[in-house]
Amino acid sequence: MTPIKGYQYLSKMLPANCRYYPTCSEYAKWQFEFNAPHKALAASTLRILRCNQLFDGGIDYPVVTFTPPRHEALRELNGFSGKMKIIYWFVPKDEKRSQYYVIKDFDAINNSQT
């Protein structure tokens, strides 16, 4: 994660030129947060290879495999810790609900820092 954060810090000084949303570095960061390292590396590498003039670009959220916790566990956690801050949303990709798109709630992050 440190090399990605370093790249993001340096890239703020350069003009934006990523063809996708979220940017390739943000995509890689999310992949490494939610996937196994080998899967995250493969997905991030393929995404960077697609970030060129031969592809249209556009919105391309990371897809992760996720098993949601039981509802009882969420109630216990919420009762123990109070309010939960939601930073990421997991949106089902298919009807089997085995794979999810990861979407970051930047508004929640900005409101929690105030």
XYZ file of N, CA, C and O in Angstrom:
456
model
N 0.818 -1.199 0.000
C 0.000 0.000 0.000
C 0.865 1.268 0.000
O 0.451 2.270 -0.542
N 2.036 1.206 0.591
C 2.897 2.383 0.652
C 3.317 2.883 -0.727
O 3.252 4.097 -0.964
N 3.717 1.996 -1.663
C 4.048 2.509 -2.997
C 2.862 3.169 -3.697
O 3.027 4.172 -4.396
N 1.669 2.635 -3.479
C 0.474 3.222 -4.103
C 0.210 4.606 -3.521
O -0.065 5.557 -4.246
N 0.301 4.726 -2.201
C 0.084 6.028 -1.568
C 1.141 7.034 -2.001
O 0.846 8.210 -2.214
N 2.393 6.574 -2.149
C 3.460 7.457 -2.641
C 3.185 7.932 -4.053
O 3.363 9.111 -4.377
N 2.746 7.016 -4.910
C 2.402 7.383 -6.286
C 1.243 8.383 -6.303
O 1.261 9.356 -7.058
N 0.228 8.156 -5.473
C -0.914 9.071 -5.431
C -0.478 10.458 -4.969
O -0.982 11.461 -5.461
N 0.445 10.524 -4.037
C 0.936 11.816 -3.558
C 1.652 12.557 -4.687
O 1.427 13.742 -4.905
N 2.517 11.851 -5.417
C 3.257 12.478 -6.510
C 2.354 12.819 -7.696
O 2.554 13.832 -8.365
N 1.358 11.990 -7.963
C 0.505 12.226 -9.131
C -0.424 13.426 -8.942
O -0.973 13.928 -9.918
N -0.598 13.889 -7.703
C -1.420 15.094 -7.482
C -0.773 16.323 -8.110
O -1.455 17.292 -8.416
N 0.537 16.267 -8.323
C 1.253 17.403 -8.901
C 1.211 17.393 -10.429
O 1.606 18.361 -11.055
N 0.730 16.284 -11.003
C 0.672 16.145 -12.458
C -0.768 16.292 -12.939
O -1.705 16.085 -12.166
N -0.969 16.612 -14.215
C -2.345 16.685 -14.722
C -2.996 15.300 -14.723
O -2.315 14.288 -14.932
N -4.295 15.276 -14.484
C -5.035 14.008 -14.456
C -5.070 13.407 -15.861
O -5.400 14.095 -16.820
N -4.729 12.132 -15.983
C -4.743 11.509 -17.296
C -5.223 10.068 -17.276
O -5.019 9.350 -18.230
N -5.854 9.613 -16.214
C -6.389 8.260 -16.165
C -7.702 8.229 -16.939
O -8.529 9.132 -16.819
N -7.912 7.177 -17.697
C -9.095 7.048 -18.538
C -10.274 6.437 -17.786
O -11.355 6.311 -18.344
N -10.064 6.022 -16.556
C -11.100 5.318 -15.808
C -11.464 6.059 -14.535
O -10.705 6.867 -14.021
N -12.647 5.735 -14.027
C -13.047 6.143 -12.685
C -13.412 4.872 -11.938
O -14.202 4.081 -12.457
N -12.924 4.635 -10.772
C -11.880 5.339 -10.048
C -10.543 5.205 -10.767
O -10.352 4.316 -11.593
N -9.612 6.081 -10.428
C -8.309 6.062 -11.091
C -7.634 4.709 -10.867
O -7.994 3.965 -9.958
N -6.652 4.424 -11.685
C -5.972 3.124 -11.588
C -5.315 2.920 -10.228
O -5.335 1.819 -9.676
N -4.753 3.962 -9.657
C -4.110 3.813 -8.343
C -5.152 3.594 -7.243
O -4.939 2.799 -6.328
N -6.278 4.273 -7.336
C -7.351 4.071 -6.353
C -7.942 2.669 -6.503
O -8.243 1.991 -5.516
N -8.100 2.221 -7.734
C -8.574 0.871 -8.028
C -7.643 -0.159 -7.390
O -8.094 -1.101 -6.736
N -6.337 0.014 -7.580
C -5.366 -0.912 -7.002
C -5.428 -0.894 -5.477
O -5.356 -1.941 -4.823
N -5.590 0.280 -4.907
C -5.671 0.410 -3.448
C -6.873 -0.358 -2.906
O -6.764 -1.099 -1.929
N -8.019 -0.198 -3.558
C -9.223 -0.921 -3.132
C -9.059 -2.418 -3.316
O -9.509 -3.203 -2.485
N -8.418 -2.819 -4.409
C -8.192 -4.250 -4.634
C -7.351 -4.846 -3.502
O -7.663 -5.919 -2.996
N -6.290 -4.166 -3.120
C -5.426 -4.696 -2.062
C -6.097 -4.652 -0.694
O -5.737 -5.422 0.191
N -7.075 -3.778 -0.499
C -7.793 -3.741 0.777
C -8.762 -4.908 0.913
O -8.993 -5.384 2.018
N -9.342 -5.373 -0.203
C -10.435 -6.340 -0.111
C -10.150 -7.695 -0.745
O -10.948 -8.610 -0.585
N -9.074 -7.865 -1.481
C -8.768 -9.135 -2.125
C -7.452 -9.696 -1.613
O -6.660 -8.987 -1.002
N -7.227 -10.957 -1.927
C -5.934 -11.578 -1.626
C -4.865 -10.888 -2.475
O -5.167 -10.402 -3.569
N -3.625 -10.819 -1.990
C -2.589 -10.087 -2.718
C -2.380 -10.537 -4.162
O -2.218 -9.714 -5.051
N -2.416 -11.853 -4.415
C -2.196 -12.322 -5.780
C -3.351 -11.927 -6.706
O -3.143 -11.570 -7.856
N -4.584 -11.957 -6.201
C -5.732 -11.534 -7.006
C -5.699 -10.026 -7.235
O -5.998 -9.536 -8.322
N -5.341 -9.291 -6.198
C -5.282 -7.829 -6.316
C -4.203 -7.406 -7.301
O -4.414 -6.495 -8.111
N -3.057 -8.061 -7.258
C -1.973 -7.737 -8.178
C -2.368 -8.024 -9.623
O -2.129 -7.210 -10.519
N -3.010 -9.156 -9.855
C -3.441 -9.510 -11.207
C -4.484 -8.519 -11.730
O -4.379 -8.026 -12.859
N -5.497 -8.203 -10.911
C -6.548 -7.282 -11.342
C -5.988 -5.880 -11.573
O -6.348 -5.213 -12.552
N -5.101 -5.427 -10.713
C -4.514 -4.089 -10.852
C -3.628 -4.009 -12.090
O -3.650 -3.006 -12.810
N -2.871 -5.059 -12.346
C -2.005 -5.072 -13.533
C -2.832 -5.032 -14.810
O -2.530 -4.272 -15.737
N -3.899 -5.838 -14.863
C -4.763 -5.825 -16.047
C -5.417 -4.459 -16.231
O -5.566 -3.980 -17.366
N -5.801 -3.834 -15.151
C -6.417 -2.503 -15.242
C -5.427 -1.482 -15.787
O -5.761 -0.663 -16.644
N -4.189 -1.509 -15.308
C -3.172 -0.560 -15.783
C -2.865 -0.803 -17.259
O -2.679 0.148 -18.021
N -2.853 -2.064 -17.673
C -2.620 -2.366 -19.087
C -3.769 -1.878 -19.974
O -3.559 -1.554 -21.144
N -4.993 -1.824 -19.436
C -6.145 -1.321 -20.199
C -6.211 0.203 -20.240
O -6.990 0.771 -20.982
N -5.430 0.874 -19.421
C -5.496 2.339 -19.330
C -4.629 2.965 -20.421
O -3.547 3.488 -20.158
N -5.120 2.906 -21.653
C -4.409 3.493 -22.786
C -5.412 3.904 -23.860
O -6.615 3.754 -23.677
N -4.926 4.383 -24.977
C -5.789 4.917 -26.024
C -6.582 3.837 -26.769
O -7.533 4.156 -27.469
N -6.226 2.579 -26.626
C -6.934 1.510 -27.322
C -8.249 1.137 -26.651
O -9.072 0.449 -27.241
N -8.448 1.574 -25.420
C -9.664 1.272 -24.678
C -10.407 2.574 -24.374
O -9.790 3.626 -24.193
N -11.732 2.482 -24.302
C -12.553 3.676 -24.091
C -12.420 4.256 -22.696
O -12.574 5.451 -22.500
N -12.199 3.426 -21.714
C -12.171 3.915 -20.339
C -13.588 3.937 -19.790
O -14.455 3.200 -20.227
N -13.835 4.788 -18.820
C -15.165 4.897 -18.221
C -15.159 4.472 -16.769
O -14.134 4.465 -16.104
N -16.339 4.089 -16.290
C -16.487 3.671 -14.895
C -16.182 2.177 -14.805
O -16.771 1.378 -15.517
N -15.260 1.816 -13.934
C -14.841 0.426 -13.775
C -14.512 0.191 -12.308
O -13.376 0.366 -11.878
N -15.532 -0.186 -11.533
C -15.322 -0.434 -10.106
C -14.679 -1.799 -9.891
O -14.913 -2.731 -10.649
N -13.875 -1.944 -8.843
C -13.289 -3.251 -8.545
C -14.379 -4.247 -8.151
O -15.386 -3.875 -7.547
N -14.159 -5.508 -8.499
C -15.078 -6.584 -8.128
C -14.358 -7.468 -7.123
O -13.225 -7.872 -7.340
N -15.026 -7.744 -6.003
C -14.435 -8.574 -4.959
C -15.397 -9.692 -4.589
O -16.608 -9.577 -4.783
N -14.839 -10.769 -4.063
C -15.643 -11.843 -3.503
C -15.804 -11.553 -2.019
O -14.826 -11.303 -1.322
N -17.045 -11.560 -1.558
C -17.321 -11.120 -0.191
C -18.450 -11.958 0.374
O -19.447 -12.212 -0.306
N -18.321 -12.400 1.607
C -19.395 -13.089 2.306
C -19.895 -12.158 3.399
O -19.159 -11.883 4.353
N -21.115 -11.636 3.249
C -21.617 -10.695 4.254
C -21.791 -11.367 5.621
O -22.100 -12.550 5.690
N -21.603 -10.614 6.706
C -21.818 -11.184 8.042
C -23.302 -11.412 8.300
O -24.159 -10.831 7.646
N -23.581 -12.272 9.254
C -24.977 -12.526 9.639
C -25.580 -11.258 10.245
O -24.876 -10.423 10.806
N -26.881 -11.120 10.157
C -27.552 -9.942 10.692
C -27.388 -9.839 12.210
O -27.279 -8.751 12.760
N -27.368 -10.987 12.891
C -27.203 -10.967 14.350
C -25.847 -10.382 14.734
O -25.733 -9.634 15.712
N -24.830 -10.715 13.974
C -23.490 -10.190 14.261
C -23.454 -8.676 14.082
O -22.790 -7.973 14.843
N -24.160 -8.178 13.091
C -24.203 -6.729 12.885
C -24.905 -6.020 14.034
O -24.488 -4.954 14.461
N -25.974 -6.610 14.539
C -26.685 -5.989 15.660
C -25.803 -5.951 16.904
O -25.776 -4.960 17.624
N -25.079 -7.047 17.160
C -24.181 -7.081 18.317
C -23.078 -6.033 18.171
O -22.777 -5.322 19.117
N -22.492 -5.937 16.992
C -21.426 -4.972 16.750
C -21.955 -3.553 16.900
O -21.329 -2.711 17.543
N -23.123 -3.279 16.337
C -23.677 -1.939 16.405
C -24.056 -1.570 17.833
O -23.861 -0.441 18.261
N -24.578 -2.524 18.607
C -24.916 -2.253 19.995
C -23.689 -2.010 20.848
O -23.705 -1.229 21.789
N -22.609 -2.656 20.503
C -21.362 -2.526 21.254
C -20.648 -1.216 20.944
O -20.167 -0.534 21.830
N -20.604 -0.855 19.678
C -19.787 0.293 19.288
C -20.582 1.551 18.971
O -19.996 2.575 18.677
N -21.885 1.496 18.981
C -22.672 2.689 18.665
C -22.837 2.858 17.167
O -23.111 1.905 16.461
N -22.636 4.055 16.680
C -22.810 4.327 15.265
C -21.679 3.723 14.441
O -20.539 3.736 14.852
N -22.039 3.213 13.270
C -21.036 2.692 12.347
C -20.787 3.733 11.270
O -21.724 4.362 10.783
N -19.536 3.928 10.920
C -19.187 4.805 9.801
C -19.018 3.939 8.575
O -18.181 3.044 8.552
N -19.835 4.192 7.572
C -19.777 3.410 6.344
C -18.903 4.160 5.351
O -19.190 5.296 4.987
N -17.816 3.517 4.931
C -16.900 4.125 3.978
C -17.054 3.468 2.611
O -16.991 4.123 1.592
N -17.279 2.158 2.583
C -17.431 1.417 1.343
C -18.819 0.809 1.256
O -19.373 0.357 2.247
N -19.346 0.772 0.053
C -20.606 0.090 -0.233
C -20.274 -1.112 -1.101
O -19.481 -1.015 -2.022
N -20.893 -2.239 -0.812
C -20.746 -3.440 -1.622
C -22.048 -3.643 -2.389
O -23.079 -3.936 -1.793
N -21.996 -3.498 -3.693
C -23.170 -3.627 -4.548
C -23.073 -4.958 -5.280
O -22.074 -5.217 -5.965
N -24.113 -5.836 -5.162
C -24.025 -7.153 -5.798
C -23.848 -7.041 -7.311
O -24.518 -6.266 -7.977
N -22.946 -7.866 -7.844
C -22.700 -7.895 -9.283
C -23.643 -8.864 -9.975
O -24.100 -8.619 -11.080
N -23.943 -9.991 -9.321
C -24.782 -11.015 -9.927
C -25.886 -11.423 -8.956
O -25.914 -11.005 -7.809
N -26.796 -12.263 -9.439
C -27.926 -12.677 -8.605
C -27.514 -13.637 -7.494
O -28.201 -13.743 -6.487
N -26.409 -14.346 -7.677
C -25.945 -15.281 -6.646
C -25.351 -14.547 -5.449
O -25.142 -15.133 -4.407
N -25.062 -13.270 -5.631
C -24.470 -12.427 -4.586
C -23.160 -13.004 -4.062
O -22.893 -12.999 -2.869
N -22.349 -13.485 -4.987
C -21.038 -13.995 -4.592
C -19.948 -12.967 -4.895
O -18.905 -12.975 -4.264
N -20.205 -12.096 -5.862
C -19.246 -11.047 -6.192
C -19.922 -9.691 -6.079
O -21.099 -9.535 -6.385
N -19.133 -8.711 -5.614
C -19.675 -7.379 -5.347
C -18.775 -6.315 -5.966
O -17.560 -6.471 -6.014
N -19.395 -5.218 -6.402
C -18.645 -4.035 -6.779
C -18.321 -3.268 -5.501
O -19.151 -3.183 -4.595
N -17.144 -2.698 -5.422
C -16.765 -1.874 -4.279
C -16.910 -0.418 -4.692
O -16.314 0.014 -5.674
N -17.709 0.326 -3.944
C -17.912 1.742 -4.227
C -17.608 2.510 -2.958
O -18.126 2.192 -1.882
N -16.754 3.511 -3.060
C -16.329 4.277 -1.892
C -17.238 5.487 -1.716
O -17.553 6.182 -2.677
N -17.651 5.735 -0.500
C -18.508 6.878 -0.167
C -17.612 8.024 0.283
O -17.314 8.172 1.457
N -17.151 8.839 -0.677
C -16.241 9.936 -0.353
C -16.925 10.997 0.506
O -16.280 11.660 1.292
N -18.235 11.129 0.378
C -18.958 12.110 1.179
C -18.916 11.738 2.664
O -18.768 12.610 3.517
N -19.003 10.455 2.963
C -18.935 10.006 4.367
C -17.555 10.298 4.951
O -17.426 10.656 6.114
N -16.521 10.137 4.147
C -15.158 10.405 4.618
C -14.986 11.880 4.911
O -14.447 12.276 5.945
N -15.469 12.731 4.025
C -15.344 14.175 4.216
C -16.139 14.653 5.423
O -15.695 15.530 6.154
N -17.330 14.069 5.658
C -18.154 14.490 6.797
C -17.597 13.988 8.118
O -17.809 14.603 9.151
N -16.883 12.861 8.123
C -16.358 12.343 9.380
C -15.127 13.100 9.858
O -14.776 13.029 11.021
N -14.474 13.839 8.975
C -13.274 14.574 9.368
C -13.598 15.933 9.983
O -12.732 16.565 10.532
N -14.837 16.345 9.897
C -15.192 17.656 10.461
C -15.574 17.559 11.901
O -15.764 16.559 12.471
